[in-house]
Amino acid sequence: VYLLFQALRQISQRTISTASRRQFENRVSEHQKLFQEDNGLPVHLKGGAKDSLLYGTTAGLTIFGTMYALYYLLVSSMPKKPN
């Protein structure tokens, strides 16, 4: 039990250590330039291909969901056939 406690204490000291932290560079000004650039694109598509894919997927799912809901609304509004 003592060895387990020692191992856990050693692991916890390593993860809390400030020497192992990675330094992140501040890229806010790069993103500001990208989004403020006047290139005719709406802001939700200025991120590139990933944004376009996400927008297209969301639009497709929205259209599919709306059609699906309208179809079931139509089916539900029809009277049932008697047996």
N, CA, C and O atoms as a DFTB+ gen file, in Angstrom:
332 C
 N C O
     1  1       0.830      -1.187       0.000
     2  2       0.000       0.000       0.000
     3  2       0.880       1.258       0.000
     4  3       0.566       2.257      -0.648
     5  1       1.976       1.181       0.736
     6  2       2.864       2.338       0.809
     7  2       3.479       2.644      -0.552
     8  3       3.611       3.810      -0.925
     9  1       3.862       1.589      -1.307
    10  2       4.455       1.795      -2.623
    11  2       3.449       2.415      -3.588
    12  3       3.801       3.267      -4.403
    13  1       2.188       1.977      -3.486
    14  2       1.130       2.553      -4.324
    15  2       0.949       4.027      -4.006
    16  3       0.796       4.852      -4.907
    17  1       0.967       4.353      -2.713
    18  2       0.829       5.750      -2.297
    19  2       1.985       6.586      -2.829
    20  3       1.781       7.707      -3.296
    21  1       3.200       6.044      -2.757
    22  2       4.370       6.761      -3.264
    23  2       4.259       7.000      -4.773
    24  3       4.555       8.090      -5.262
    25  1       3.827       5.959      -5.504
    26  2       3.698       6.091      -6.951
    27  2       2.649       7.138      -7.314
    28  3       2.874       7.959      -8.203
    29  1       1.508       7.113      -6.633
    30  2       0.449       8.096      -6.906
    31  2       0.916       9.510      -6.586
    32  3       0.597      10.451      -7.313
    33  1       1.670       9.662      -5.502
    34  2       2.156      10.982      -5.125
    35  2       3.150      11.499      -6.157
    36  3       3.160      12.688      -6.475
    37  1       3.995      10.594      -6.684
    38  2       4.957      10.989      -7.702
    39  2       4.257      11.410      -9.000
    40  3       4.640      12.401      -9.623
    41  1       3.239      10.658      -9.399
    42  2       2.489      10.987     -10.613
    43  2       1.775      12.323     -10.455
    44  3       1.786      13.147     -11.369
    45  1       1.157      12.540      -9.304
    46  2       0.414      13.791      -9.110
    47  2       1.355      14.990      -9.093
    48  3       0.985      16.063      -9.568
    49  1       2.540      14.834      -8.565
    50  2       3.494      15.943      -8.558
    51  2       3.964      16.266      -9.972
    52  3       4.225      17.426     -10.289
    53  1       4.073      15.257     -10.816
    54  2       4.496      15.504     -12.189
    55  2       3.436      16.256     -12.981
    56  3       3.768      17.150     -13.760
    57  1       2.167      15.907     -12.794
    58  2       1.124      16.561     -13.586
    59  2       0.851      17.978     -13.122
    60  3       0.395      18.809     -13.907
    61  1       1.123      18.265     -11.867
    62  2       0.873      19.609     -11.342
    63  2       2.055      20.533     -11.625
    64  3       1.916      21.754     -11.561
    65  1       3.185      19.972     -11.928
    66  2       4.397      20.736     -12.161
    67  2       4.191      21.794     -13.247
    68  3       3.562      21.527     -14.271
    69  1       4.722      22.985     -13.018
    70  2       4.570      24.067     -13.991
    71  2       5.586      23.960     -15.119
    72  3       5.422      24.604     -16.156
    73  1       6.633      23.157     -14.938
    74  2       7.660      23.035     -15.962
    75  2       7.141      22.307     -17.194
    76  3       7.656      22.510     -18.294
    77  1       6.124      21.457     -17.025
    78  2       5.644      20.670     -18.152
    79  2       4.540      21.369     -18.942
    80  3       4.055      20.818     -19.930
    81  1       4.142      22.541     -18.538
    82  2       3.079      23.257     -19.253
    83  2       3.575      23.741     -20.606
    84  3       4.688      24.252     -20.732
    85  1       2.735      23.571     -21.606
    86  2       3.084      24.081     -22.928
    87  2       2.664      25.545     -23.021
    88  3       1.640      25.950     -22.471
    89  1       3.456      26.309     -23.710
    90  2       3.136      27.714     -23.904
    91  2       2.350      27.862     -25.202
    92  3       2.784      27.388     -26.251
    93  1       1.200      28.518     -25.130
    94  2       0.380      28.765     -26.307
    95  2       0.606      30.198     -26.763
    96  3       0.611      31.132     -25.962
    97  1       0.793      30.345     -28.062
    98  2       0.989      31.696     -28.569
    99  2      -0.372      32.355     -28.804
   100  3      -1.350      31.688     -29.142
   101  1      -0.413      33.641     -28.624
   102  2      -1.649      34.399     -28.785
   103  2      -1.872      34.678     -30.264
   104  3      -1.105      35.418     -30.880
   105  1      -2.927      34.086     -30.840
   106  2      -3.215      34.244     -32.264
   107  2      -4.513      35.015     -32.495
   108  3      -5.130      34.890     -33.553
   109  1      -4.923      35.801     -31.522
   110  2      -6.171      36.555     -31.643
   111  2      -6.089      37.553     -32.797
   112  3      -7.053      37.704     -33.547
   113  1      -4.979      38.220     -32.946
   114  2      -4.879      39.230     -34.008
   115  2      -4.968      38.581     -35.395
   116  3      -5.509      39.184     -36.322
   117  1      -4.440      37.352     -35.549
   118  2      -4.565      36.647     -36.834
   119  2      -6.030      36.346     -37.141
   120  3      -6.482      36.518     -38.273
   121  1      -6.763      35.901     -36.133
   122  2      -8.178      35.591     -36.322
   123  2      -8.994      36.857     -36.586
   124  3      -9.942      36.836     -37.370
   125  1      -8.625      37.952     -35.932
   126  2      -9.323      39.212     -36.181
   127  2      -9.142      39.653     -37.625
   128  3     -10.098      40.097     -38.262
   129  1      -7.936      39.536     -38.143
   130  2      -7.689      39.913     -39.537
   131  2      -8.501      39.032     -40.488
   132  3      -9.064      39.520     -41.468
   133  1      -8.554      37.729     -40.190
   134  2      -9.295      36.790     -41.034
   135  2     -10.779      37.132     -41.076
   136  3     -11.382      37.151     -42.149
   137  1     -11.366      37.399     -39.922
   138  2     -12.812      37.630     -39.868
   139  2     -13.213      39.043     -40.258
   140  3     -14.372      39.265     -40.610
   141  1     -12.300      40.011     -40.211
   142  2     -12.630      41.377     -40.594
   143  2     -12.332      41.652     -42.065
   144  3     -12.709      42.703     -42.582
   145  1     -11.671      40.739     -42.735
   146  2     -11.336      40.889     -44.150
   147  2     -12.617      40.930     -44.992
   148  3     -13.527      40.127     -44.783
   149  1     -12.683      41.859     -45.934
   150  2     -13.879      42.004     -46.771
   151  2     -13.704      41.166     -48.038
   152  3     -13.169      41.640     -49.040
   153  1     -14.164      39.913     -47.978
   154  2     -14.028      39.030     -49.133
   155  2     -15.379      38.529     -49.627
   156  3     -15.437      37.582     -50.412
   157  1     -16.455      39.145     -49.183
   158  2     -17.788      38.806     -49.654
   159  2     -18.404      37.580     -49.004
   160  3     -19.536      37.220     -49.327
   161  1     -17.693      36.934     -48.101
   162  2     -18.238      35.759     -47.426
   163  2     -18.947      36.157     -46.142
   164  3     -18.515      37.087     -45.461
   165  1     -20.036      35.464     -45.801
   166  2     -20.642      35.714     -44.504
   167  2     -19.709      35.213     -43.393
   168  3     -18.866      34.348     -43.631
   169  1     -19.860      35.744     -42.217
   170  2     -18.923      35.456     -41.126
   171  2     -18.919      33.976     -40.754
   172  3     -17.894      33.464     -40.304
   173  1     -20.032      33.281     -40.930
   174  2     -20.076      31.870     -40.542
   175  2     -19.398      30.958     -41.555
   176  3     -19.321      29.750     -41.328
   177  1     -18.899      31.505     -42.677
   178  2     -18.173      30.706     -43.664
   179  2     -16.717      31.139     -43.837
   180  3     -16.007      30.587     -44.678
   181  1     -16.268      32.106     -43.065
   182  2     -14.913      32.622     -43.227
   183  2     -13.846      31.700     -42.656
   184  3     -12.656      31.942     -42.859
   185  1     -14.244      30.652     -41.949
   186  2     -13.270      29.739     -41.358
   187  2     -12.706      28.734     -42.334
   188  3     -11.765      28.017     -41.995
   189  1     -13.249      28.658     -43.531
   190  2     -12.697      27.749     -44.530
   191  2     -13.585      26.552     -44.816
   192  3     -14.805      26.609     -44.661
   193  1     -12.946      25.466     -45.237
   194  2     -13.671      24.264     -45.671
   195  2     -14.436      23.617     -44.521
   196  3     -15.531      23.092     -44.721
   197  1     -13.872      23.651     -43.336
   198  2     -14.543      23.051     -42.179
   199  2     -15.856      23.769     -41.885
   200  3     -16.867      23.129     -41.595
   201  1     -15.842      25.082     -41.959
   202  2     -17.070      25.849     -41.743
   203  2     -18.094      25.578     -42.839
   204  3     -19.288      25.471     -42.558
   205  1     -17.638      25.465     -44.082
   206  2     -18.550      25.183     -45.191
   207  2     -19.196      23.813     -45.033
   208  3     -20.394      23.653     -45.266
   209  1     -18.403      22.831     -44.639
   210  2     -18.926      21.482     -44.417
   211  2     -19.940      21.473     -43.279
   212  3     -20.999      20.856     -43.390
   213  1     -19.619      22.149     -42.200
   214  2     -20.531      22.215     -41.055
   215  2     -21.827      22.930     -41.425
   216  3     -22.910      22.498     -41.029
   217  1     -21.723      24.019     -42.182
   218  2     -22.906      24.762     -42.616
   219  2     -23.775      23.914     -43.542
   220  3     -24.996      23.881     -43.391
   221  1     -23.146      23.227     -44.505
   222  2     -23.897      22.389     -45.433
   223  2     -24.588      21.233     -44.725
   224  3     -25.739      20.917     -45.025
   225  1     -23.889      20.601     -43.785
   226  2     -24.472      19.500     -43.021
   227  2     -25.655      19.981     -42.192
   228  3     -26.697      19.327     -42.150
   229  1     -25.494      21.112     -41.541
   230  2     -26.581      21.661     -40.722
   231  2     -27.789      22.022     -41.580
   232  3     -28.924      21.729     -41.205
   233  1     -27.555      22.653     -42.723
   234  2     -28.655      23.020     -43.623
   235  2     -29.361      21.772     -44.147
   236  3     -30.590      21.734     -44.207
   237  1     -28.592      20.753     -44.525
   238  2     -29.185      19.510     -45.019
   239  2     -30.025      18.808     -43.969
   240  3     -31.136      18.359     -44.252
   241  1     -29.497      18.713     -42.760
   242  2     -30.251      18.079     -41.681
   243  2     -31.515      18.860     -41.332
   244  3     -32.541      18.271     -40.992
   245  1     -31.435      20.180     -41.416
   246  2     -32.600      21.015     -41.140
   247  2     -33.692      20.793     -42.188
   248  3     -34.866      20.646     -41.849
   249  1     -33.301      20.770     -43.442
   250  2     -34.274      20.541     -44.521
   251  2     -34.873      19.145     -44.405
   252  3     -36.086      18.974     -44.522
   253  1     -34.009      18.131     -44.170
   254  2     -34.497      16.765     -44.016
   255  2     -35.466      16.656     -42.839
   256  3     -36.515      16.024     -42.963
   257  1     -35.134      17.254     -41.719
   258  2     -35.995      17.208     -40.529
   259  2     -37.325      17.899     -40.758
   260  3     -38.361      17.420     -40.297
   261  1     -37.307      19.012     -41.461
   262  2     -38.550      19.728     -41.753
   263  2     -39.451      18.899     -42.660
   264  3     -40.655      18.796     -42.423
   265  1     -38.864      18.308     -43.700
   266  2     -39.651      17.464     -44.611
   267  2     -40.212      16.240     -43.876
   268  3     -41.362      15.856     -44.089
   269  1     -39.406      15.642     -43.025
   270  2     -39.820      14.473     -42.248
   271  2     -40.989      14.837     -41.330
   272  3     -41.956      14.081     -41.231
   273  1     -40.907      15.976     -40.667
   274  2     -41.978      16.419     -39.777
   275  2     -43.257      16.708     -40.568
   276  3     -44.350      16.339     -40.139
   277  1     -43.119      17.365     -41.716
   278  2     -44.291      17.656     -42.543
   279  2     -44.933      16.377     -43.066
   280  3     -46.159      16.284     -43.120
   281  1     -44.128      15.393     -43.450
   282  2     -44.653      14.119     -43.924
   283  2     -45.472      13.439     -42.822
   284  3     -46.592      12.993     -43.067
   285  1     -44.909      13.361     -41.605
   286  2     -45.651      12.710     -40.529
   287  2     -46.861      13.521     -40.094
   288  3     -47.840      12.945     -39.621
   289  1     -46.824      14.812     -40.236
   290  2     -48.006      15.628     -39.957
   291  2     -49.100      15.300     -40.962
   292  3     -50.268      15.194     -40.589
   293  1     -48.737      15.139     -42.235
   294  2     -49.686      14.761     -43.267
   295  2     -50.249      13.361     -43.015
   296  3     -51.459      13.152     -43.107
   297  1     -49.378      12.405     -42.700
   298  2     -49.822      11.031     -42.428
   299  2     -50.738      10.994     -41.210
   300  3     -51.736      10.273     -41.207
   301  1     -50.415      11.749     -40.197
   302  2     -51.227      11.761     -38.973
   303  2     -52.586      12.418     -39.191
   304  3     -53.548      12.101     -38.491
   305  1     -52.670      13.325     -40.150
   306  2     -53.938      14.022     -40.362
   307  2     -54.909      13.215     -41.205
   308  3     -56.088      13.563     -41.270
   309  1     -54.456      12.148     -41.854
   310  2     -55.344      11.310     -42.669
   311  2     -56.142      10.375     -41.752
   312  3     -55.597       9.834     -40.789
   313  1     -57.431      10.186     -42.051
   314  2     -58.213       9.246     -41.236
   315  2     -57.748       7.803     -41.478
   316  3     -57.329       7.442     -42.578
   317  1     -57.834       6.999     -40.425
   318  2     -57.443       5.589     -40.553
   319  2     -58.491       4.834     -41.338
   320  3     -59.682       5.129     -41.238
   321  1     -58.046       3.842     -42.134
   322  2     -58.965       3.023     -42.910
   323  2     -59.607       2.003     -41.973
   324  3     -58.923       1.395     -41.150
   325  1     -60.937       1.814     -42.100
   326  2     -61.558       0.782     -41.259
   327  2     -61.183      -0.616     -41.771
   328  3     -61.001      -0.817     -42.971
   329  1     -61.072      -1.563     -40.859
   330  2     -60.686      -2.930     -41.249
   331  2     -61.820      -3.678     -41.844
   332  3     -61.663      -4.839     -42.223
